Coordinates of C-alpha atoms and ligand atoms in Angstrom, one line a residue:
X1363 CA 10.6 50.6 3.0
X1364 CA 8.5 47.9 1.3
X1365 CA 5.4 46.5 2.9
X1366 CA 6.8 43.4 4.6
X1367 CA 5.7 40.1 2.7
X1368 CA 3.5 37.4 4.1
X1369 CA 5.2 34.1 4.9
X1370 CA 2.2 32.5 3.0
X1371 CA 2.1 34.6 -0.4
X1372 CA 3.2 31.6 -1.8
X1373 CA -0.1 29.9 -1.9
X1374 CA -2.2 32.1 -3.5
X1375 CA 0.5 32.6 -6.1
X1376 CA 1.2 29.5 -6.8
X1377 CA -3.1 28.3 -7.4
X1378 CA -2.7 31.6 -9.2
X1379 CA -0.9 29.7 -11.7
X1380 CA -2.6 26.6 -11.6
X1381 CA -6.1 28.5 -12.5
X1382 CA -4.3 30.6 -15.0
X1383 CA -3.2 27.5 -16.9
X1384 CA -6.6 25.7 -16.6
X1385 CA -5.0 22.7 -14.6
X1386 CA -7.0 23.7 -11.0
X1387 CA -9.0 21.1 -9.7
X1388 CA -12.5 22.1 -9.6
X1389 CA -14.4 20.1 -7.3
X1390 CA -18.0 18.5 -8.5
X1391 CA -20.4 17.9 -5.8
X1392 CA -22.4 14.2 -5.6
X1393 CA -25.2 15.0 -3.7
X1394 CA -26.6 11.3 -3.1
X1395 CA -25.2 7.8 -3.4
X1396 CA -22.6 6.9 -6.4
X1397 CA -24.8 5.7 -8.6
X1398 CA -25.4 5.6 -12.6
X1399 CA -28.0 7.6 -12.6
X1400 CA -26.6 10.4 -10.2
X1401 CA -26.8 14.6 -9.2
X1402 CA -23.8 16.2 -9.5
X1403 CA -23.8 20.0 -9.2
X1404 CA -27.7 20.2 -9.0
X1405 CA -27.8 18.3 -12.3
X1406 CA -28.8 14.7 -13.0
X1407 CA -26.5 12.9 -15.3
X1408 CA -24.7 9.5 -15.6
X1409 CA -22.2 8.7 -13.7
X1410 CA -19.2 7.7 -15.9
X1411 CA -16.0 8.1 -14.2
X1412 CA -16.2 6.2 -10.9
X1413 CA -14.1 3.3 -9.3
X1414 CA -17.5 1.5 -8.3
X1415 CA -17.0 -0.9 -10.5
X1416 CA -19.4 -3.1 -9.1
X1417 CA -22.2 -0.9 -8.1
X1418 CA -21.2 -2.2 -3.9
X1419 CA -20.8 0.9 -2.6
X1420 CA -24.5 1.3 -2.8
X1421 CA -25.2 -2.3 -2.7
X1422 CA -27.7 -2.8 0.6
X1423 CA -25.7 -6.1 2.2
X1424 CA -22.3 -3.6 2.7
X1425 CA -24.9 -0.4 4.5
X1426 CA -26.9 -3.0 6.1
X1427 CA -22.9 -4.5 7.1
X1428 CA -22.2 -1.1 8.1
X1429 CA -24.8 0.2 10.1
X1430 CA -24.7 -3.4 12.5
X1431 CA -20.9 -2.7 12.8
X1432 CA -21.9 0.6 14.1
X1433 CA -24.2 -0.9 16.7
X1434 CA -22.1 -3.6 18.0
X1435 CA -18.8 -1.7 17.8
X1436 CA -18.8 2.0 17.7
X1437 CA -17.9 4.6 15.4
X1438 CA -14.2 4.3 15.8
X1439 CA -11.5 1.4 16.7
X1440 CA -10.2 3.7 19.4
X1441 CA -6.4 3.2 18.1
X1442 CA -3.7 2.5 16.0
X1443 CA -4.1 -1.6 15.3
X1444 CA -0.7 -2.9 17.4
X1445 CA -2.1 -1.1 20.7
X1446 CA -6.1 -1.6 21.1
X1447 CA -7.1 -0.9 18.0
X1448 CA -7.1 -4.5 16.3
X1449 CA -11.1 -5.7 16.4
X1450 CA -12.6 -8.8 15.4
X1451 CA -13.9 -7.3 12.4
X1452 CA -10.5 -6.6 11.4
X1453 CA -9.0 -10.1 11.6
X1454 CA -12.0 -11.4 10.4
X1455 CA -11.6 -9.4 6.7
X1456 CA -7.9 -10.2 6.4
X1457 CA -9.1 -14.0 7.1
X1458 CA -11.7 -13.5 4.8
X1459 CA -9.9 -11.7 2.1
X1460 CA -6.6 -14.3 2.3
X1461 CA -9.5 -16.5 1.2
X1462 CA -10.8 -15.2 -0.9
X1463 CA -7.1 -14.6 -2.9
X1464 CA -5.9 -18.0 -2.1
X1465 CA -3.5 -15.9 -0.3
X1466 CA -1.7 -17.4 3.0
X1467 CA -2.5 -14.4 4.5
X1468 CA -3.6 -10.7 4.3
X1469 CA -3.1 -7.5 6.2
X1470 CA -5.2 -4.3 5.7
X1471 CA -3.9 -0.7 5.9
X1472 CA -6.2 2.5 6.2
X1473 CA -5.9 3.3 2.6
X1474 CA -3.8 1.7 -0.7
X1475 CA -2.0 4.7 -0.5
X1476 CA -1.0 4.0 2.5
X1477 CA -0.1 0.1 2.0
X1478 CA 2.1 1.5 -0.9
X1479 CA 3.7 4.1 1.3
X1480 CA 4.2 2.0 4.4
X1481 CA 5.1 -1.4 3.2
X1482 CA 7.5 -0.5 0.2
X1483 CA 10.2 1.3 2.1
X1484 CA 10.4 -1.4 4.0
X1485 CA 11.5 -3.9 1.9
X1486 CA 14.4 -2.2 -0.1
X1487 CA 16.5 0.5 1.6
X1488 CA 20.2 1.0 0.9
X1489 CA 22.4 -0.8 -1.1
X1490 CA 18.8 -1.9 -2.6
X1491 CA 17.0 -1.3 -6.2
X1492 CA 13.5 -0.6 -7.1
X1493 CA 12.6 -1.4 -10.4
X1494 CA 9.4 0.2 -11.8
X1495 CA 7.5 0.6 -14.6
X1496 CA 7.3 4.6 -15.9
X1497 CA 3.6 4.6 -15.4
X1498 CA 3.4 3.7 -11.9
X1499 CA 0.4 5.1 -9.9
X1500 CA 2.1 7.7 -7.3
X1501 CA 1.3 6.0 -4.2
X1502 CA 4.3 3.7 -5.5
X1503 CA 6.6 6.4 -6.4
X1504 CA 5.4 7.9 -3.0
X1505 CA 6.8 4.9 -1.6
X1506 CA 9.9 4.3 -3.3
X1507 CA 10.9 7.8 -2.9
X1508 CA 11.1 7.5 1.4
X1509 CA 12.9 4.3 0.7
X1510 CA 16.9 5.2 0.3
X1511 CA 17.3 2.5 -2.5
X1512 CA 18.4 3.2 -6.1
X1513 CA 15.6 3.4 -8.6
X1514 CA 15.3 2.6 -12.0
X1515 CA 12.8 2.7 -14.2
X1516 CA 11.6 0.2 -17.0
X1517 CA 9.9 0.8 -20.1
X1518 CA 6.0 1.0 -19.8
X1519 CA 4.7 -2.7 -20.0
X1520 CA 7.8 -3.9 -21.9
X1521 CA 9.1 -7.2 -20.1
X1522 CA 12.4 -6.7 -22.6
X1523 CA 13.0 -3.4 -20.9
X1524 CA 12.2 -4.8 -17.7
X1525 CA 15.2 -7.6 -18.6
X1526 CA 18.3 -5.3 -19.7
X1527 CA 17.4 -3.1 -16.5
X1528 CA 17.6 -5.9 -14.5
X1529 CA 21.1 -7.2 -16.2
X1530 CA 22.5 -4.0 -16.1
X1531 CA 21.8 -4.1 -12.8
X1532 CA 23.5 -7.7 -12.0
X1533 CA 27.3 -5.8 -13.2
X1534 CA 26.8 -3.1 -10.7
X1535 CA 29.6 -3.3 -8.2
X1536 CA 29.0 -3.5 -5.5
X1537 CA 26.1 -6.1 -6.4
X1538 CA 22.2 -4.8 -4.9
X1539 CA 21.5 -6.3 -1.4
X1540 CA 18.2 -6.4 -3.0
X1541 CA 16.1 -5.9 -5.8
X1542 CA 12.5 -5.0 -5.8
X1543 CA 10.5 -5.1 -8.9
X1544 CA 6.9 -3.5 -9.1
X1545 CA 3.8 -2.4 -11.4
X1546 CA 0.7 -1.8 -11.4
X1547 CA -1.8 -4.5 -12.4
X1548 CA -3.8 -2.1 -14.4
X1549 CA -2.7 1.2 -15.3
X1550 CA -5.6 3.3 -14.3
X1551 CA -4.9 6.1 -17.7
X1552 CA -5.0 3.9 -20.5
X1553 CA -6.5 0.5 -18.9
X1554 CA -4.3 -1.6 -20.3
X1555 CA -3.1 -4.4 -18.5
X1556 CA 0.6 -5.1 -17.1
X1557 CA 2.0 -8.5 -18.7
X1558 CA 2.8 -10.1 -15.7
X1559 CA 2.5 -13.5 -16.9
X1560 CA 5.5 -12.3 -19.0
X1561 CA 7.3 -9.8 -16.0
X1562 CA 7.1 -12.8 -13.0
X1563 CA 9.4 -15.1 -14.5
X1564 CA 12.1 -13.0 -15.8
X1565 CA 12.1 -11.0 -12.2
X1566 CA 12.3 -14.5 -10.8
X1567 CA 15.4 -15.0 -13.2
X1568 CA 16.9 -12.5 -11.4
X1569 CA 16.1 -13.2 -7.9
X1570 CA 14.1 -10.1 -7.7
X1571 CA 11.0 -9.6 -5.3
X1572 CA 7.9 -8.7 -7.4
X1573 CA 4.7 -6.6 -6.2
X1574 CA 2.0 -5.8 -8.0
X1575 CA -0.2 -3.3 -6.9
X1576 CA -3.4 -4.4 -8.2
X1577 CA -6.2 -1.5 -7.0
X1578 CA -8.3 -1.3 -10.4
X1579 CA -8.1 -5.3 -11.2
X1580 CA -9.4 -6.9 -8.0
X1581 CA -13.3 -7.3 -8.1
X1582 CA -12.5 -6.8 -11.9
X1583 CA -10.1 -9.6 -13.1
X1584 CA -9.9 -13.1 -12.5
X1585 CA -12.5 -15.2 -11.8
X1586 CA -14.8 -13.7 -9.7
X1587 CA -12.6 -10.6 -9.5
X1588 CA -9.9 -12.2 -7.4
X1589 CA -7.6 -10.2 -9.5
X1590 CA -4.3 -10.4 -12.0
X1591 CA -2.4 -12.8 -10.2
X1592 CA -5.9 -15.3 -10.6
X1593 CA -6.3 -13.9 -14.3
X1594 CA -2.8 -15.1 -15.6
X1595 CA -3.1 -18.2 -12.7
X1596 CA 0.0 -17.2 -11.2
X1597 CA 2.1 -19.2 -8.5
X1598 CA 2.3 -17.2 -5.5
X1599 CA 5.7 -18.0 -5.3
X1600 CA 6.8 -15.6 -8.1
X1601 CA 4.6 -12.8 -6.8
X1602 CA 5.8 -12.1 -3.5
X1603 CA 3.4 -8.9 -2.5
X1604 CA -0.4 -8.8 -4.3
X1605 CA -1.5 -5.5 -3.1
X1606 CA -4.6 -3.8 -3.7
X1607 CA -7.3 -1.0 -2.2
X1608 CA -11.0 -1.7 -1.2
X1609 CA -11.9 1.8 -2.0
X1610 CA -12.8 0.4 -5.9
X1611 CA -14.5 -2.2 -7.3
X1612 CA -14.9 -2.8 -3.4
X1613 CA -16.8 0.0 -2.9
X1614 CA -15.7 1.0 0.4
X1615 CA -12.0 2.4 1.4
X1616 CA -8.9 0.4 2.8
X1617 CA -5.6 -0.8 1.1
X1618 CA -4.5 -4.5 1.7
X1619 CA -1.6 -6.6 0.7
X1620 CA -1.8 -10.4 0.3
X1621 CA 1.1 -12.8 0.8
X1622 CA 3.1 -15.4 2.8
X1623 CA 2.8 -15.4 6.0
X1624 CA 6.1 -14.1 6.4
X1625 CA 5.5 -10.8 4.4
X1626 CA 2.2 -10.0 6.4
X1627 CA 4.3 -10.9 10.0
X1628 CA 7.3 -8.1 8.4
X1629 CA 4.6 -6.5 7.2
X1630 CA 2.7 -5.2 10.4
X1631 CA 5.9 -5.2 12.7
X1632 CA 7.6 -2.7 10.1
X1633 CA 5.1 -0.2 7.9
X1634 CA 5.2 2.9 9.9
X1635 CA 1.6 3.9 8.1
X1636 CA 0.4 1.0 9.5
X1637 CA 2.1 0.7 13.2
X1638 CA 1.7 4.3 13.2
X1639 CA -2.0 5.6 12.1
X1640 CA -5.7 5.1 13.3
X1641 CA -7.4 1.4 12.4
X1642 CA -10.3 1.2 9.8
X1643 CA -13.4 2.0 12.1
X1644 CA -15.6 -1.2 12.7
X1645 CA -18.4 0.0 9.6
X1646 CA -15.9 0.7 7.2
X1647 CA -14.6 -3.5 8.3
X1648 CA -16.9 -4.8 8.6
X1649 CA -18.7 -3.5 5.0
X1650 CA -15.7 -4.8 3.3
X1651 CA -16.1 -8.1 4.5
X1652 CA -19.4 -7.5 3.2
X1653 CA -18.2 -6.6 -0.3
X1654 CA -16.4 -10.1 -0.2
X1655 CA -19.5 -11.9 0.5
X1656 CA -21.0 -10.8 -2.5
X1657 CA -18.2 -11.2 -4.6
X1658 CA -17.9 -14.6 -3.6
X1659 CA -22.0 -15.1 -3.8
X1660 CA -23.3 -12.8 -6.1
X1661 CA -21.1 -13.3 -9.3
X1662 CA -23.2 -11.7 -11.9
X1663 CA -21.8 -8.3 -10.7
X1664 CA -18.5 -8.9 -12.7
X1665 CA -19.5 -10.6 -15.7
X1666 CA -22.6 -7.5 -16.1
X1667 CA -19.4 -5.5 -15.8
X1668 CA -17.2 -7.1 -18.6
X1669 CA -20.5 -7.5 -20.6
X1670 CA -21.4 -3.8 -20.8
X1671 CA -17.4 -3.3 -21.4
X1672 CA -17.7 -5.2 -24.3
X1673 CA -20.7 -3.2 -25.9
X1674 CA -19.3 0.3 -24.8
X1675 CA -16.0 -0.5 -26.4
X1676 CA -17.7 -2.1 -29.2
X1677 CA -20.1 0.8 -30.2
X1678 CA -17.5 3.2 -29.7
X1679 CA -14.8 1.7 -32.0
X1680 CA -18.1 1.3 -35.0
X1681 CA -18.2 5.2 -34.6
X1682 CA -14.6 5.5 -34.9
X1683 CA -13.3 6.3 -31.6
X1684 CA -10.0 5.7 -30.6
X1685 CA -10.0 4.3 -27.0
X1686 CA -5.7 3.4 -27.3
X1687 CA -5.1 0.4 -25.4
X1688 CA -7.7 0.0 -22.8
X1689 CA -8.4 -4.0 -22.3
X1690 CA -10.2 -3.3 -19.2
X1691 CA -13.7 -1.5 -18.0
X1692 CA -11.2 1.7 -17.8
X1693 CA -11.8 3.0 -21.5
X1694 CA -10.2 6.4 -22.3
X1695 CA -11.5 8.1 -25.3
X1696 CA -9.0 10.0 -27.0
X1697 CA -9.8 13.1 -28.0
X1698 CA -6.3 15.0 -29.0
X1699 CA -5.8 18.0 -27.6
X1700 CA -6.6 19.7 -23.5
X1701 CA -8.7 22.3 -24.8
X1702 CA -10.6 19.6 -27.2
X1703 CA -10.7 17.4 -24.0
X1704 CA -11.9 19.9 -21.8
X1705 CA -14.8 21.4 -24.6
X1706 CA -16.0 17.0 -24.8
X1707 CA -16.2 16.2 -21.1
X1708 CA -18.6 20.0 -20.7
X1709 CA -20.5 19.1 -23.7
X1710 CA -21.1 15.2 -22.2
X1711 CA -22.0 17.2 -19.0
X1712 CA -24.9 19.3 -20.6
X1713 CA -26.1 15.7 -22.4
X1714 CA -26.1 14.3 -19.1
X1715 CA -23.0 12.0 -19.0
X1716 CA -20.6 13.0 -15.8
X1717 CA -16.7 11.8 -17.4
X1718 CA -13.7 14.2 -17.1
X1719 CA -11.1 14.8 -19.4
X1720 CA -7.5 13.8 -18.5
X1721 CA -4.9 15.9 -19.8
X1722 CA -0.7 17.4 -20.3
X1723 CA 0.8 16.7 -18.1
X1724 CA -1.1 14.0 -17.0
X1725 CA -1.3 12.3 -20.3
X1726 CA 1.0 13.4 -23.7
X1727 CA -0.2 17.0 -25.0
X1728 CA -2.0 15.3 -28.0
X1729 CA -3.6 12.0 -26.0
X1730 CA -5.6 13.9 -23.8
X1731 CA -8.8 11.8 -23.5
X1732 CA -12.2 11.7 -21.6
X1733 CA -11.4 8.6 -19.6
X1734 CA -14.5 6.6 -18.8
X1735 CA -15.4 3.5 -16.0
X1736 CA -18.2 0.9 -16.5
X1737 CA -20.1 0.1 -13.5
X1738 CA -22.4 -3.3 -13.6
X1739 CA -25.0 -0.7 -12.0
X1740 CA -25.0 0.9 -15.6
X1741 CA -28.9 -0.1 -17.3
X1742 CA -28.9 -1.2 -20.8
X1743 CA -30.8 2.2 -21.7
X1744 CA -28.3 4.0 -19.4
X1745 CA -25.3 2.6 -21.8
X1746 CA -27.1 3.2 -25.3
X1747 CA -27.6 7.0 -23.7
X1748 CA -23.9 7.1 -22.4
X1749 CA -23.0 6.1 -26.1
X1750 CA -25.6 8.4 -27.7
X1751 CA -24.1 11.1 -26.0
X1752 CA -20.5 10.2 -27.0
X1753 CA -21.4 9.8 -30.7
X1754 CA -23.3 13.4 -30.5
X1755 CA -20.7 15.1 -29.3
X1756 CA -17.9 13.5 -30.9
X1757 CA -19.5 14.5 -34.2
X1758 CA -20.1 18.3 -32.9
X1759 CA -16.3 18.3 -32.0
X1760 CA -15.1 16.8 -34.8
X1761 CA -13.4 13.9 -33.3
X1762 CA -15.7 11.5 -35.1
Ligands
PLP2439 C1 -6.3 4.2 -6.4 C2 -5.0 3.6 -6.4 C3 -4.2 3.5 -5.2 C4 -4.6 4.1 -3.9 O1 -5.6 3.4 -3.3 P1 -6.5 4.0 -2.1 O2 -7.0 2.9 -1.4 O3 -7.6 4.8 -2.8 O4 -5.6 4.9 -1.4 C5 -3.0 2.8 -5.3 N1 -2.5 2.3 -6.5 C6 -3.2 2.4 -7.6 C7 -2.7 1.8 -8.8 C8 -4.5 3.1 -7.6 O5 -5.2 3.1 -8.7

């Protein structure tokens, strides 16, 4: 008789492979704030790969935000938000942050992940479609997948795709109930930027909703950072749901989605993440709001941003770096392939710059890249280091 198998052999077996293939995630340890100029495994080194865009997470009005909230309300909200866990700090940010997108109104989940997952099966079902673009962030395939509509998928960025899907799907029989069409804002591998000025009109010629999920343009985009529908000075009638995550260029954590007032009533009486999951405790609120104030006082944050953008994507290009189709502070240096990634982001490491490598099958076997995110915290002499480094061991590598 054999030894009788554990239920659970499965899990070792299965990281078994992961490690054996390289494609484990090995966990780096911040000890301190994110900031540039960081200690990450007991070593000091630049901080290259962060969503702080802006530098708020450490920014003192968001702790000093924080640590009042604490005071005045507590550690926790003491429940899901349609029992007793809706505080004024809560409606407060969603008035705050409808505001600040011109928005009629705003709702905010725990996480984006959450706003994604809650609030898109919601709106299509069965008898629906879901239109999406290939490269959708997985928070939105998440989504679609516990909605029971049909899903299609259109060609990354390509408005023409986007048009034949949707006129194929106008001779289906029987016809859609309804059709939901949705992208990112900016796709968070290559950081380019999703044509919606292009997109809105022809799902609009087709009497399709349209959401963007917009997590890596607010605070980045648009004036002031209000975001994509701002930068291509949308009508907020041809973007139905503006959604987005205060865990980035916010610096905190939170999803949100902006709307009618219509979308955020359905919104909250429907999205089972929402009705059905712990509120945002009062610090983590109330430090959002706080991340509004400055983006609404303090605009130098973004345009530093865009400025040192400009000069890393500048220097970079001069020493022949191929950064693909990044538009945005998200620039991915292309390297070819894992292995080469993988050698780049330890060799940054031991020159001080913290960026990891992206790779198959995250990326195409020969577009694995180190992919890199200004911050507005970044010094001038902290950016001619962070290219320094680049250029050194680009050169040693033989990218360059
Ligand atoms: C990060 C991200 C999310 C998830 O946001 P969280 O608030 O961190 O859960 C959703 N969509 C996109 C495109 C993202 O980049």
């Amino acid at each position: 008789m054999t030894a009788p198998r554990s239920p659970t052999d499965f899990l070792a077996a299965e990281v078994h492979e992961l490690e054996a293939a390289d494609l484990d995630w090995k966990l780096r340890v911040l000890a301190g704030p994110s900031v540039p100029a960081c200690t990450i495994d007991g070593r000091s080194v630049l901080m290259l790969c962060s969503n702080n865009y802006l530098g708020l997470s450490n920014h003192p009005k968001l702790k000093e935000a924080a640590i009042a909230a604490v005071r005045t309300h507590g550690a926790g909200s003491g429940s899901v938000r349609p029992i007793a866990g809706t505080m004024d700090l809560h409606v407060e940010l969603e008035r705050r942050l409808a505001r600040f997108k011109g928005a009629a109104a705003s709702l905010v989940y725990q996480t984006g992940f959450a706003a994604n997952a809650g609030l898109i099966p919601q709106l299509v079902g069965e008898g629906d479609l879901v239109v999406s673009d290939e490269l959708n962030h997985g928070s939105i395939i998440d989504g679609v997948r516990l909605s029971r509509a049909e899903r299609a998928v259109y060609r990354h960025a390509q408005p023409e795709d986007l048009a034949r899907v949707l006129s194929e799907a106008e001779r289906h029989v029987p016809s859609y109930r309804r059709i939901l069409v949705v992208t990112d804002g900016v796709f968070s591998m290559d950081g380019d930027i999703a044509p919606l000025d292009r997109i809105a009109p022809i799902a609009a010629a087709h009497g399709a909703m349209l959401y963007v999920d917009d997590a890596h343009g607010e605070g980045v985009l648009g004036p002031g950072g209000r975001g994509i529908v701002a930068h291509f000075r949308l009508s907020r009638d041809l973007v139905h749901v503006e959604m987005g995550t205060f865990s980035k260029a916010f610096g905190v954590v939170g999803g949100h989605v902006s709307g009618s007032a219509e979308l955020v009533r359905f919104a909250w009486n429907k999205s089972r993440t929402w009705l059905l999951s712990g509120s945002a405790p009062p610090a983590v609120a109330a430090a959002c709001t706080a991340a509004i104030d400055v983006l609404e006082g303090e605009p130098q944050h973004v345009e530093r941003l865009w400025t040192l953008t400009r000069r890393f994507q500048g220097a970079l290009r001069d020493r022949g770096f191929d950064l693909g189709a990044s538009a945005t502070p998200i620039v991915p240096v292309i390297v070819g392939d894992s292995a080469k990634a993988k050698r780049m982001s330890q060799r940054l490491f031991e020159l001080g710059v913290f960026a990891l490598p992206i790779v198959y099958p995250m990326v195409a076997r020969d577009r694995a890249r180190i992919r890199t995110i200004m911050n507005a915290a970044l010094s001038d002499e902290q950016l001619t280091q962070a290219i320094d480094a680049f250029t050194q061991a680009g050169r040693e590598l033989g990218i360059v």
